[in-house]
PDB file of C-alpha atoms (C1' of nucleotides) in Angstrom:
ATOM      1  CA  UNK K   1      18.966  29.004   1.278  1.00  0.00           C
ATOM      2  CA  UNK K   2      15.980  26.357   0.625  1.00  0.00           C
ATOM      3  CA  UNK K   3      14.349  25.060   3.780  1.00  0.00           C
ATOM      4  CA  UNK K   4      14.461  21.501   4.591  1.00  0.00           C
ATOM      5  CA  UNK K   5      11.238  20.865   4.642  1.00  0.00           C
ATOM      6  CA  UNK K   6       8.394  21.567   2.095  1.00  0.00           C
ATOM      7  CA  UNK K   7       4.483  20.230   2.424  1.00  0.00           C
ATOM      8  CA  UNK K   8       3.745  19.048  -0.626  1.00  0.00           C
ATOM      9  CA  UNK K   9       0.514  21.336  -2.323  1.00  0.00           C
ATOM     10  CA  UNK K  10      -2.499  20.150  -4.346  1.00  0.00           C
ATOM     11  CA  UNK K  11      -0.331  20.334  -7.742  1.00  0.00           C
ATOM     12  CA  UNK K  12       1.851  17.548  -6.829  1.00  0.00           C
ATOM     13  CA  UNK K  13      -1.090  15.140  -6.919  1.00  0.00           C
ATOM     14  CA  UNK K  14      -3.024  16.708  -9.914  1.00  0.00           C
ATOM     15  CA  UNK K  15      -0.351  15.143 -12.200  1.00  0.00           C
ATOM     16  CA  UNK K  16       0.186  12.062 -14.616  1.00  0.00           C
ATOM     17  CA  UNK K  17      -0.057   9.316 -12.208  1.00  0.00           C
ATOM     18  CA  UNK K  18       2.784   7.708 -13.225  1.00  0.00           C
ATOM     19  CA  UNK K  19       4.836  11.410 -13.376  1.00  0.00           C
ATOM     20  CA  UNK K  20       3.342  11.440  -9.803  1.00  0.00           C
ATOM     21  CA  UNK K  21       4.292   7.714  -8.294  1.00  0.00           C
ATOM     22  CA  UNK K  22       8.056   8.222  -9.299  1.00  0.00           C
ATOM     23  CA  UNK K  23       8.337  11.735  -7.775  1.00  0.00           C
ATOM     24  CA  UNK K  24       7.151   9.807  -4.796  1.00  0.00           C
ATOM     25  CA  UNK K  25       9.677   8.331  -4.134  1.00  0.00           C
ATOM     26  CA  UNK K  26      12.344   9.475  -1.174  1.00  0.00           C
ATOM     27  CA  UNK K  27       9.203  11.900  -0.191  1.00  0.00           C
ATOM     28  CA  UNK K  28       8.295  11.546   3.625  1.00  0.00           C
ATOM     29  CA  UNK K  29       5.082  10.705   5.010  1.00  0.00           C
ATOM     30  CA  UNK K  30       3.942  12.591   8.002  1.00  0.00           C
ATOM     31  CA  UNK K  31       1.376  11.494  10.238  1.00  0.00           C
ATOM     32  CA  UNK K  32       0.366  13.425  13.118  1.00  0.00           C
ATOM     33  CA  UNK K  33      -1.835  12.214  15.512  1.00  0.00           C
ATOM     34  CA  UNK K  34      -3.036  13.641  19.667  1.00  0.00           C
ATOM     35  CA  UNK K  35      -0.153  11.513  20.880  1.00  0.00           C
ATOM     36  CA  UNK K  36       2.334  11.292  18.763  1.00  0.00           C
ATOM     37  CA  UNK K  37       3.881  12.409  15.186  1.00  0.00           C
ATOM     38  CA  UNK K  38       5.050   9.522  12.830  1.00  0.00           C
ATOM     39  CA  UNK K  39       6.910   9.894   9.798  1.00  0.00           C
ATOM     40  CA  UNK K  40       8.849   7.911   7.467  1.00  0.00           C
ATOM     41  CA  UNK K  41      10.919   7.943   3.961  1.00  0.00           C
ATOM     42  CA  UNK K  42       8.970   6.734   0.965  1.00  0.00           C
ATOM     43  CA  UNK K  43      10.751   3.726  -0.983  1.00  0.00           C
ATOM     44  CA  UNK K  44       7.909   1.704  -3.250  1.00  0.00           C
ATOM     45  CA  UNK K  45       4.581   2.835  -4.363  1.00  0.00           C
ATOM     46  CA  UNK K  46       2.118   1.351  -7.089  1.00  0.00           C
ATOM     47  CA  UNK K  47      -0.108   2.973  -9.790  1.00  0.00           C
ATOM     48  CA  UNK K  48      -3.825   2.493 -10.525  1.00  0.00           C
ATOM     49  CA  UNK K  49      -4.917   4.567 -13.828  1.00  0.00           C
ATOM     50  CA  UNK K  50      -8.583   4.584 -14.584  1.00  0.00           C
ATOM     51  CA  UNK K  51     -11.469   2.435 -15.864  1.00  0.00           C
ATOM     52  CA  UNK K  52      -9.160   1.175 -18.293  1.00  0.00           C
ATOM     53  CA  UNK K  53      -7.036  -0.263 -16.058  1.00  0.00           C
ATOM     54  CA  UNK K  54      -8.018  -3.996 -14.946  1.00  0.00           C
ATOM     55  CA  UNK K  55      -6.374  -3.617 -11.691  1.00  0.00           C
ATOM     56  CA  UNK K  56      -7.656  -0.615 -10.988  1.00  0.00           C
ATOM     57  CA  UNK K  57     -10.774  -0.910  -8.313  1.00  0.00           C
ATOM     58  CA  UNK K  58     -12.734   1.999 -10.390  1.00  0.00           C
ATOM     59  CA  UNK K  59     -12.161  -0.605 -13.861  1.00  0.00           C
ATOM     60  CA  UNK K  60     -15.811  -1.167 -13.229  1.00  0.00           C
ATOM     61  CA  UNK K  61     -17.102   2.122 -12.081  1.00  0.00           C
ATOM     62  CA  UNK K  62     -18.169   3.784  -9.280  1.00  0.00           C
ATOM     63  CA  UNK K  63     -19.063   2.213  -5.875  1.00  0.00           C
ATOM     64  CA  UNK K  64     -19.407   3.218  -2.062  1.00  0.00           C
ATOM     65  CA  UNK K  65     -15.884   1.834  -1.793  1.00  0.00           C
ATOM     66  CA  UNK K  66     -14.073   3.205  -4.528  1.00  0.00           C
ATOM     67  CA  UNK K  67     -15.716   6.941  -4.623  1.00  0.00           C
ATOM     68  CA  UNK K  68     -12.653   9.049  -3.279  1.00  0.00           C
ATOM     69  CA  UNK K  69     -10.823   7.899  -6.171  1.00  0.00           C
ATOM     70  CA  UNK K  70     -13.047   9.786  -7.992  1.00  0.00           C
ATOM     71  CA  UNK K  71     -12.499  12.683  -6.163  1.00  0.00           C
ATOM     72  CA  UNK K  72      -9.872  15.844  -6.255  1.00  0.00           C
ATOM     73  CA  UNK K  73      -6.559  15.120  -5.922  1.00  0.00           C
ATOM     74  CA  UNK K  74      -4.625  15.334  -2.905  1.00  0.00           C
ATOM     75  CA  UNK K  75      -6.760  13.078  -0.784  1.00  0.00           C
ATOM     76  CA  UNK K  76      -5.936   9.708   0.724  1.00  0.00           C
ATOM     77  CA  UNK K  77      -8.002   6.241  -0.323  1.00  0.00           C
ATOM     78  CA  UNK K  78      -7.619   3.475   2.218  1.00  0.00           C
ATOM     79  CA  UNK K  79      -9.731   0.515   1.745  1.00  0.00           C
ATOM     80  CA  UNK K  80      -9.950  -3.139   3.695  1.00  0.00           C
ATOM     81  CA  UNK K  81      -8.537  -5.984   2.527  1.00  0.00           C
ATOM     82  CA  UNK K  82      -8.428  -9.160   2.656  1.00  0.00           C
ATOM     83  CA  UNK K  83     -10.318  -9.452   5.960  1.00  0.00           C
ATOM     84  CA  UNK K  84      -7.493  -7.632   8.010  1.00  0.00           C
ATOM     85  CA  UNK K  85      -5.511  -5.455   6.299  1.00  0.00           C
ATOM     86  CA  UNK K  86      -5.581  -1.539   5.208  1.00  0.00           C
ATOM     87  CA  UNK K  87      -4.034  -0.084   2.337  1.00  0.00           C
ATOM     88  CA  UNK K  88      -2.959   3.694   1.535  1.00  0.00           C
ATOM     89  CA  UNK K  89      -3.582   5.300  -1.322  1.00  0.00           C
ATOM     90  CA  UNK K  90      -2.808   9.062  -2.811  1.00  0.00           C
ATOM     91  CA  UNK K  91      -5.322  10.400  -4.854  1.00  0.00           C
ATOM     92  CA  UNK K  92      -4.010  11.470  -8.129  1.00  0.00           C
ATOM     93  CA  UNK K  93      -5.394  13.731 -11.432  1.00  0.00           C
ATOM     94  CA  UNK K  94      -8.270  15.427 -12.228  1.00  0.00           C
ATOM     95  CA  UNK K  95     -11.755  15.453 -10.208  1.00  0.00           C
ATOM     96  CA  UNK K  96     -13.806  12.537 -11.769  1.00  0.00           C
ATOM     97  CA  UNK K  97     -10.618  10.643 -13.116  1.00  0.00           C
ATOM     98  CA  UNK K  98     -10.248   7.919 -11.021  1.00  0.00           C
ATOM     99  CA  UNK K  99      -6.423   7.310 -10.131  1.00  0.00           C
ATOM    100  CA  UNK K 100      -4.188   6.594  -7.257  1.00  0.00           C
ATOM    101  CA  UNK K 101      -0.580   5.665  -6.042  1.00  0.00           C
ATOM    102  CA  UNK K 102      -0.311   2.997  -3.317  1.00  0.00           C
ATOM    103  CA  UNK K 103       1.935   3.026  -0.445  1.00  0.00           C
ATOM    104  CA  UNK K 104       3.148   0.061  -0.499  1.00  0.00           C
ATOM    105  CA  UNK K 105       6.826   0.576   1.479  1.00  0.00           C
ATOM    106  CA  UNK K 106       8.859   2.786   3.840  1.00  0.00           C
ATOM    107  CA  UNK K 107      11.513   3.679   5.790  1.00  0.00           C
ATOM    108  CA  UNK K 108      11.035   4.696   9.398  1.00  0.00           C
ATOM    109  CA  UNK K 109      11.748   7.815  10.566  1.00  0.00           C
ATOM    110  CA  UNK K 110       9.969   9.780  13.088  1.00  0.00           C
ATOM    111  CA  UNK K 111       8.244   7.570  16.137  1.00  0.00           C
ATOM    112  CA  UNK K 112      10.115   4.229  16.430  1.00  0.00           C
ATOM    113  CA  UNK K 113       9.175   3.667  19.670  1.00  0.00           C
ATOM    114  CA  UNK K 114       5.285   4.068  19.000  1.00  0.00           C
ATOM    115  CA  UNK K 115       5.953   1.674  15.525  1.00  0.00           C
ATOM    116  CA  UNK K 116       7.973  -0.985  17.565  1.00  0.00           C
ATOM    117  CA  UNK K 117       5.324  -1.460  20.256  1.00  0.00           C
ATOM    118  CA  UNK K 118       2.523  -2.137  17.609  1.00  0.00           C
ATOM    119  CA  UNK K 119       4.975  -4.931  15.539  1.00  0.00           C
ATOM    120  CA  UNK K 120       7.154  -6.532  18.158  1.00  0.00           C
ATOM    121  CA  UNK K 121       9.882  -8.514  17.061  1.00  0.00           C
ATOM    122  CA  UNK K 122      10.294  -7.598  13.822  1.00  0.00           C
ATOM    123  CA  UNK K 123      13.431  -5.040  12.651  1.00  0.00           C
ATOM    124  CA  UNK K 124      13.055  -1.773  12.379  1.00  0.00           C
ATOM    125  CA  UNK K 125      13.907  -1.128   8.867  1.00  0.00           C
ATOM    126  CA  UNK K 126      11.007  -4.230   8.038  1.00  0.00           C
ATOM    127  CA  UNK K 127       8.657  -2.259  10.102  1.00  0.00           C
ATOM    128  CA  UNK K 128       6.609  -0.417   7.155  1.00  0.00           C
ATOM    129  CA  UNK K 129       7.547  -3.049   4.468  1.00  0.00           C
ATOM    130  CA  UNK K 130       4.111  -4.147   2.895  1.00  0.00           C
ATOM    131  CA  UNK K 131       1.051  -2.122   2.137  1.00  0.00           C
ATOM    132  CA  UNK K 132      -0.831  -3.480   4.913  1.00  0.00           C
ATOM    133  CA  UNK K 133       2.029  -3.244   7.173  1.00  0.00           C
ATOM    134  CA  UNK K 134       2.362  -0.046   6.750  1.00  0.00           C
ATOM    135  CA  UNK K 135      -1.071   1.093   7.766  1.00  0.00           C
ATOM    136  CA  UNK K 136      -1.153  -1.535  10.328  1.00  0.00           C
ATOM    137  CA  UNK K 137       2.213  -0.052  11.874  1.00  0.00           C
ATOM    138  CA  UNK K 138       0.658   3.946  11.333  1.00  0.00           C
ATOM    139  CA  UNK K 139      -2.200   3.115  12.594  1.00  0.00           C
ATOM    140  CA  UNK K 140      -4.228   3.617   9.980  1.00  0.00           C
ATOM    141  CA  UNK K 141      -7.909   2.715   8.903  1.00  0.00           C
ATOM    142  CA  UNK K 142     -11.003   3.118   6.777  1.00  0.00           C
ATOM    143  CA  UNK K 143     -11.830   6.461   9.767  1.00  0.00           C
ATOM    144  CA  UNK K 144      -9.014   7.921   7.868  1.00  0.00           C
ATOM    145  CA  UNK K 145     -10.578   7.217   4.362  1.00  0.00           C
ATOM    146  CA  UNK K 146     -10.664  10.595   2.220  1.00  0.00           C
ATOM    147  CA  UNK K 147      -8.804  12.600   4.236  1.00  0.00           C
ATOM    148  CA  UNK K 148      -7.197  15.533   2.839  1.00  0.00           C
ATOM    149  CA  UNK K 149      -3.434  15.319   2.419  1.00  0.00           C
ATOM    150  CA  UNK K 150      -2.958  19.269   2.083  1.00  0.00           C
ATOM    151  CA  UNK K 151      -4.151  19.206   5.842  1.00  0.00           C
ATOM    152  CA  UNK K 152      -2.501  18.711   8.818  1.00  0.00           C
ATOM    153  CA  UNK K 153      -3.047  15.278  10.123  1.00  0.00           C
ATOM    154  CA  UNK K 154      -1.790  13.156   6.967  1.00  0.00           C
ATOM    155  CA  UNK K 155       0.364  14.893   4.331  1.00  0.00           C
ATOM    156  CA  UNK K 156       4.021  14.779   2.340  1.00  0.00           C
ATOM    157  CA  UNK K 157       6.747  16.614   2.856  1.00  0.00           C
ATOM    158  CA  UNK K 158       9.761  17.240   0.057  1.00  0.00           C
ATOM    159  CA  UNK K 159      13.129  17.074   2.122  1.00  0.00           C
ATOM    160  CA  UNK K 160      15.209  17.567  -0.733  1.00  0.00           C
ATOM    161  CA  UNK K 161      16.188  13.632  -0.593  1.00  0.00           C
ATOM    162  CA  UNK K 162      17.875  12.609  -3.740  1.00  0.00           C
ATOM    163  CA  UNK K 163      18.958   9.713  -2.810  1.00  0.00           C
ATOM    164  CA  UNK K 164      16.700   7.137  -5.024  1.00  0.00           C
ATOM    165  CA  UNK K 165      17.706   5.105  -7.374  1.00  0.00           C
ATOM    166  CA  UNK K 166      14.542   4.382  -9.435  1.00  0.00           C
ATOM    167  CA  UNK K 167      13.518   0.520 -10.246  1.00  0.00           C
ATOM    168  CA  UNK K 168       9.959  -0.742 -12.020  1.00  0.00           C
ATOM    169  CA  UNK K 169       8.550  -3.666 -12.146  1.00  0.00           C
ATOM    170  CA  UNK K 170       4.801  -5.437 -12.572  1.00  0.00           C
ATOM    171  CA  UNK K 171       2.468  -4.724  -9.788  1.00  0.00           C
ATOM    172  CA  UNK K 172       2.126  -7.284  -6.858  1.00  0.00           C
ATOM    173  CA  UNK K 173      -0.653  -9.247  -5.641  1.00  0.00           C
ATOM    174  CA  UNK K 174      -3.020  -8.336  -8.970  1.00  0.00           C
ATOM    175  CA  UNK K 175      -4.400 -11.148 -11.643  1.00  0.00           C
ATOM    176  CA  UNK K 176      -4.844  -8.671 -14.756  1.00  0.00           C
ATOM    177  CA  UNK K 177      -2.639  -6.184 -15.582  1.00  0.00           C
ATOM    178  CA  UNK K 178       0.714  -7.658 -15.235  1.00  0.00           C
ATOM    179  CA  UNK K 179       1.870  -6.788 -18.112  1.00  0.00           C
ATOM    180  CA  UNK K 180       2.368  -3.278 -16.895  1.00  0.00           C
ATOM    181  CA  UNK K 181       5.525  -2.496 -15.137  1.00  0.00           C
ATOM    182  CA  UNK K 182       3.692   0.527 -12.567  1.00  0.00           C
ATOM    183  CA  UNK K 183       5.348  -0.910  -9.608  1.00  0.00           C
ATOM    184  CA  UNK K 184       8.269   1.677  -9.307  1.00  0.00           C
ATOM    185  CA  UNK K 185      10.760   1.429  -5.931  1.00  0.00           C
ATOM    186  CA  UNK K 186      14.172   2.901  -4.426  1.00  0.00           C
ATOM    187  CA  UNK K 187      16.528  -0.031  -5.517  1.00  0.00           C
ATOM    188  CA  UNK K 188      18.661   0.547  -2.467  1.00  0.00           C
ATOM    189  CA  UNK K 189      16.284   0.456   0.060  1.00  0.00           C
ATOM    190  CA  UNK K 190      16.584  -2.252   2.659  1.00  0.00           C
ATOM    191  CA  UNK K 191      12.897  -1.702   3.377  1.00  0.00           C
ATOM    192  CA  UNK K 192      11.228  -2.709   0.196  1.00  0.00           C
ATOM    193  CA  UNK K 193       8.707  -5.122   0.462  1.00  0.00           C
ATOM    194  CA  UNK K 194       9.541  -7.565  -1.812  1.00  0.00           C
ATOM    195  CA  UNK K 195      12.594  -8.613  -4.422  1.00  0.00           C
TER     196      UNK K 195
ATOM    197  C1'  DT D   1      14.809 -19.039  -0.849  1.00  0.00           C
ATOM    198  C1'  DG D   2      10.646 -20.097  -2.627  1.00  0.00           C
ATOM    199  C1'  DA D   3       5.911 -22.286  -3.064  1.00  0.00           C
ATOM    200  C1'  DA D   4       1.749 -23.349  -0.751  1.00  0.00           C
ATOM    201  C1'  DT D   5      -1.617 -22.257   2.625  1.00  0.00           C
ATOM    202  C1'  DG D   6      -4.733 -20.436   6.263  1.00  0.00           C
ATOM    203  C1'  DA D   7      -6.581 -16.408   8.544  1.00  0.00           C
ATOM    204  C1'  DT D   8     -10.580 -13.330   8.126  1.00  0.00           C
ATOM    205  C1'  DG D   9     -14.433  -9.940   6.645  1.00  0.00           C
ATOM    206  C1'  DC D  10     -16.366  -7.038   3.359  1.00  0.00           C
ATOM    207  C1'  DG D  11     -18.169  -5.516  -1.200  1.00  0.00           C
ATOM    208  C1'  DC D  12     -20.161  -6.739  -5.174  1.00  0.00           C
ATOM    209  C1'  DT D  13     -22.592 -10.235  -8.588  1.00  0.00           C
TER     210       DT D  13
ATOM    211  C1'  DG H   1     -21.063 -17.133  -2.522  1.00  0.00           C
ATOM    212  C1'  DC H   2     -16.596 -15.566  -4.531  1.00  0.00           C
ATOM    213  C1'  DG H   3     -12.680 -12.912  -4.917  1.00  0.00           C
ATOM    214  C1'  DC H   4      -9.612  -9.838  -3.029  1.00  0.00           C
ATOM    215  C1'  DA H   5      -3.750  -4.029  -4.607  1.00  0.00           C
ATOM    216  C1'  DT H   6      -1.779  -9.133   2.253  1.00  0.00           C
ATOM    217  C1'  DC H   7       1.057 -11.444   5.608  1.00  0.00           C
ATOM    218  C1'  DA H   8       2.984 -15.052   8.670  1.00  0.00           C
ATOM    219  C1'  DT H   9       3.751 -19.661   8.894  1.00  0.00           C
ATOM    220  C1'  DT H  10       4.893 -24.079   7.246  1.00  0.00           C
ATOM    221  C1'  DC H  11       7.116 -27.256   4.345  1.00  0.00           C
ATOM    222  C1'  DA H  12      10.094 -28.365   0.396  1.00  0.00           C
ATOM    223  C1'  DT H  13      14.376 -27.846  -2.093  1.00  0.00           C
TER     224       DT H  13
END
DNA sequence: TGAATGATGCGCT
DNA sequence: GCGCATCATTCAT
């Protein structure tokens, strides 16, 4: 019998990126904290795939900012945006490839009660529905910047859901690169964040 | 249902 | 200064 539950090792990240951001997919984030343990269903993610890529934040090298994408694998990029919002990313690839697959959508799972009391009035399956949502909702921040995902506070667990459908489309929010279709989501998700 | 806009602060030129 | 991997709100259709 296969348990339900499997951490997800270094080799899962050390992969194609885009191999990587569709096996994403229907994975579940876990984030365990003092007070309480949060979790929920992966359901849209993004890639960013080197200096060659104009979306990419590493297109024009290295900087204070950008440095854990440079990094091994397996470690999680958040960054400020925008003057108020976080976003999550997963470090992909080999160490001094710059790559990464944003979060950019979820389902809830584990710790409604603690989501629901940061975003008031707003359903539950819209709750983690937006990049900056998400970490907004988690509770996330540039303290958590580089953390390691094969660790116990942040990390992704397999739970043998196969219930995706796989869609792709261009990236959101970007002004070069369009013409790449890296956005990839779960077409029936009611939580994706946009059409 | 979609387009336009303001909020807000940091990193980089 | 400018631009930004966003979001909620407002206004138009």
């Amino acid at each position: 019998m296969s348990p339900r539950c499997k951490k997800l090792p270094r080799s899962f990240y050390e992969r194609d990126t885009l191999i990587v951001a569709e096996d994403i997919l229907g994975k579940y984030i876990i984030y365990q904290t003092n007070d309480s343990k949060l979790s929920a269903r992966i359901v849209e993610v993004e890639a960013y795939i080197g200096k060659g890529d104009p979306a990419c934040h590493a297109h024009k090298g290295m900087t204070k900012r950008n440095e854990v994408m440079f990094g091994k694998a397996g470690h999680a990029y958040i960054y400020f945006i925008y003057g108020m919002y976080h976003c999550l990313n997963f470090v992909t690839e080999r160490e001094g490839f710059p790559a990464a697959v944003l979060l950019r959508a979820a389902e809830p799972v584990e710790g409604l009660e603690v989501m629901r009391n940061v975003m008031t009035d707003k359903a539950d399956r819209k709750l983690l529905a937006g990049p900056g949502l998400f970490c907004k909702v988690f509770g996330l921040s540039r303290e958590q910047n580089g953390l390691d995902l094969t660790k116990k506070t942040i990390y992704l667990e397999d739970r043998f859901d196969k219930n995706v459908e796989l869609a792709k489309s261009a990236r959101i929010g970007i002004s070069e690169g369009k013409e790449l279709e890296w956005r990839f989501y779960d077409k029936n998700s009611p939580s994706i964040s946009r059409k």
